[in-house]
mmCIF file of C-alpha atoms in Angstrom:
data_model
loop_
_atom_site.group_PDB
_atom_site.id
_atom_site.type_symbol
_atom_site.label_atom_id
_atom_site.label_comp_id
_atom_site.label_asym_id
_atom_site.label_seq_id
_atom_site.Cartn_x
_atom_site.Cartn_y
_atom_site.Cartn_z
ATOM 1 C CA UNK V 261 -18.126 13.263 -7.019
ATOM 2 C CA UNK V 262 -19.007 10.948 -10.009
ATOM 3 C CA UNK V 263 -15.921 9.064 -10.172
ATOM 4 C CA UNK V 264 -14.878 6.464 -7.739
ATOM 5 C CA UNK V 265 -11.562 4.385 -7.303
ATOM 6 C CA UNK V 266 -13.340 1.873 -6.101
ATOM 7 C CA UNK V 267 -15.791 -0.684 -8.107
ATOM 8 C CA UNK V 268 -19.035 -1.162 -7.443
ATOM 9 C CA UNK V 269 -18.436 -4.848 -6.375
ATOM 10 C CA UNK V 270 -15.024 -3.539 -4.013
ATOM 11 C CA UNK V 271 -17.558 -1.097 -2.537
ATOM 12 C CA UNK V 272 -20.446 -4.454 -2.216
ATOM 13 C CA UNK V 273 -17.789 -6.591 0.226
ATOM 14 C CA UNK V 274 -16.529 -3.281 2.173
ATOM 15 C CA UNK V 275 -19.455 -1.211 2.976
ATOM 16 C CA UNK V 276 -21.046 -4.779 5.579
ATOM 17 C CA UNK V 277 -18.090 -3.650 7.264
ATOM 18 C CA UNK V 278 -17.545 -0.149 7.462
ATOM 19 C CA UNK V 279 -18.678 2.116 10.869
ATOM 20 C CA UNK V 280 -21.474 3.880 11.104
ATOM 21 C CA UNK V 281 -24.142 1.934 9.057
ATOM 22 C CA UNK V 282 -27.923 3.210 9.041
ATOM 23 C CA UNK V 283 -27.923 -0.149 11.055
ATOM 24 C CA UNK V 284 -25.193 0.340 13.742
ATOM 25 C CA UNK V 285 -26.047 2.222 17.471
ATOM 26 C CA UNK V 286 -25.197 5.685 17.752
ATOM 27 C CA UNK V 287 -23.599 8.201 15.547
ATOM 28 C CA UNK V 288 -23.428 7.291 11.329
ATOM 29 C CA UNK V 289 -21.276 8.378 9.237
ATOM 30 C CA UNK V 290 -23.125 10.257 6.186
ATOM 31 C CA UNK V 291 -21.306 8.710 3.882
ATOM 32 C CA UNK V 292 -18.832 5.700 4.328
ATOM 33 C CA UNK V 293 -17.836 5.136 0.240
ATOM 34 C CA UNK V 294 -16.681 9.440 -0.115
ATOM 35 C CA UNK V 295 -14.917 8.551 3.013
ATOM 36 C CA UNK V 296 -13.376 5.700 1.820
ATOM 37 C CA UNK V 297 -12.387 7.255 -1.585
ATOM 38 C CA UNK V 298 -11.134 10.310 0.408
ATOM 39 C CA UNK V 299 -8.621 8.725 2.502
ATOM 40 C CA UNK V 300 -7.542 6.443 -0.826
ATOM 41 C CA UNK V 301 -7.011 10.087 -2.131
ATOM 42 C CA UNK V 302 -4.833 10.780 0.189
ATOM 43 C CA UNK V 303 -2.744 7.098 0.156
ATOM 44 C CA UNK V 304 -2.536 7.789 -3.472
ATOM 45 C CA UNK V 305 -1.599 11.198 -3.309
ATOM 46 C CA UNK V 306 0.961 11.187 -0.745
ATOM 47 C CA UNK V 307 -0.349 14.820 -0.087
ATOM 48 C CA UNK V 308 -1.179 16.375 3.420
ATOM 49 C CA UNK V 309 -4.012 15.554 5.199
ATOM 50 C CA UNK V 310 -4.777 19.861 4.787
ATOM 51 C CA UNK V 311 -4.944 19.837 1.138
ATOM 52 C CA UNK V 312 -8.012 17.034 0.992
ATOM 53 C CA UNK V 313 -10.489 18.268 -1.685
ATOM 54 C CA UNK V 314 -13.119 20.163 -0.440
ATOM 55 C CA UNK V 315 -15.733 17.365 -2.057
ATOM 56 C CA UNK V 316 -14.676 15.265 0.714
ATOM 57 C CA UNK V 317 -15.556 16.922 3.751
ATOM 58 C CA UNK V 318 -13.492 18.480 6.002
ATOM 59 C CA UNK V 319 -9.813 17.191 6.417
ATOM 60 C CA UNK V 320 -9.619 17.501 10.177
ATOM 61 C CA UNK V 321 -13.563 15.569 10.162
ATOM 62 C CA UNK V 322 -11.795 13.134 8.019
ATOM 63 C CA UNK V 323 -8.700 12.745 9.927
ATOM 64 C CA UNK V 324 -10.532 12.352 13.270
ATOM 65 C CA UNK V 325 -12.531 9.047 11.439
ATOM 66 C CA UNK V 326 -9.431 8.291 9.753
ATOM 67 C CA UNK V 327 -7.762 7.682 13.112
ATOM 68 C CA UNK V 328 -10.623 6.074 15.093
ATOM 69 C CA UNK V 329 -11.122 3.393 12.241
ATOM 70 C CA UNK V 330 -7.362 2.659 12.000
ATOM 71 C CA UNK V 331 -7.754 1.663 16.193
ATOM 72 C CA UNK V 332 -10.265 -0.170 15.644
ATOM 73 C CA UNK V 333 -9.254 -2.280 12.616
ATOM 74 C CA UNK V 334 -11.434 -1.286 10.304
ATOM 75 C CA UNK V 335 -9.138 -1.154 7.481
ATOM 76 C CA UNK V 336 -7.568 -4.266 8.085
ATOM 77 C CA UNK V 337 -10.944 -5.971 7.525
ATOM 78 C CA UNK V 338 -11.801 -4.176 4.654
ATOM 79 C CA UNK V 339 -8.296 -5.077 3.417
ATOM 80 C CA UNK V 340 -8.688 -8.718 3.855
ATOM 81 C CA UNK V 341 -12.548 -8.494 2.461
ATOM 82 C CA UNK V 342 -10.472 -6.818 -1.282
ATOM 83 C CA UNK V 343 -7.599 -8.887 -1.200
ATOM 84 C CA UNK V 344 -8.865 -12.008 -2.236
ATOM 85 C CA UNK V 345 -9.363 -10.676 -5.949
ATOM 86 C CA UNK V 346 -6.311 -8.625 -6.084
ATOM 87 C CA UNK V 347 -6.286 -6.704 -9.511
ATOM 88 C CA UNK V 348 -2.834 -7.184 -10.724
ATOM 89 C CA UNK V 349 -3.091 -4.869 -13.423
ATOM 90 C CA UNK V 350 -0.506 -2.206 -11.963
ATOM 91 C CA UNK V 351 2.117 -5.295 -11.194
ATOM 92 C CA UNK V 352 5.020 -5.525 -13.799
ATOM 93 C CA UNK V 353 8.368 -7.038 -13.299
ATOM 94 C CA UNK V 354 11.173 -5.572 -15.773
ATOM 95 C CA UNK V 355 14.008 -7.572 -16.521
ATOM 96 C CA UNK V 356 15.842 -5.089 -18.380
ATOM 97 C CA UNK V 357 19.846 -5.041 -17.686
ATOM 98 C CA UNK V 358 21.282 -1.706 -18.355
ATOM 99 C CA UNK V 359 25.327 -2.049 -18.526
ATOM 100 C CA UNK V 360 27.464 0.823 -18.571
ATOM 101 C CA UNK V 361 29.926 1.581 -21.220
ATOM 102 C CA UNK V 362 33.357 0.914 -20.217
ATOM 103 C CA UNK V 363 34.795 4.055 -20.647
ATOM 104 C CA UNK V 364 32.290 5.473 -18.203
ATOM 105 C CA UNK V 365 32.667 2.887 -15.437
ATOM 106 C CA UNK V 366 34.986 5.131 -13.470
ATOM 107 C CA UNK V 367 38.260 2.946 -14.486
ATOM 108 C CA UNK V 368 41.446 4.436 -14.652
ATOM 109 C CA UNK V 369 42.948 5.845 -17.679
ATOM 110 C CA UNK V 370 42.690 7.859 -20.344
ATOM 111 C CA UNK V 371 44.637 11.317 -21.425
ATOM 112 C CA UNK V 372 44.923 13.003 -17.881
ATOM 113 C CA UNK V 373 46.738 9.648 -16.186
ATOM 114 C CA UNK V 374 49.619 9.385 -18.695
ATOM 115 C CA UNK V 375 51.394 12.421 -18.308
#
């Protein structure tokens, strides 16, 4: 996968945090950033865990991190660690006032009512 949602300097503050780092005891993850991108896929997406692209592993491998990093709090670091630059490029506020015409505001009159 070449293309990332995430920056390069997004990526620099989250990955000190992430599970599994070359550095950590145990198990590591192969790689934290496609798993990171993978589960923004789905928040994005609103699609079922089943129908995760095959570039990002496989959705029940996925799922199983997904859920073991939520109870520990993973995300709500990493969270914090983005939101102090929030990008408010997607953030609009539209003022716009649409009024309805008065003949279609439901009032009564018109042909039928004067019989």
């Amino acid at each position: 996968m070449d293309r990332f949602v995430l920056t390069d300097a997004q990526w620099a503050k989250m990955e000190p945090l992430c599970l599994g780092k070359k550095t950590d005891r145990g198990r590591s993850g192969q790689d934290n950033r496609l798993f990171i991108e993978a589960v923004l896929w789905i928040a994005r997406t609103g699609s079922p865990w089943r129908d995760l692209p095959t570039y990002s592993g496989h959705w029940n491998s996925v799922y199983s991190r997904y859920s073991d990093w939520m109870k520990a709090g993973v995300f709500k670091r990493l969270f914090e660690a983005v939101s102090d630059d929030a990008d408010m490029e997607y953030a609009m506020i539209d003022g716009t006032v649409v009024r309805v015409h008065r003949h279609g505001q439901g009032a009564k009159g018109g042909p039928e009512t004067r019989r």
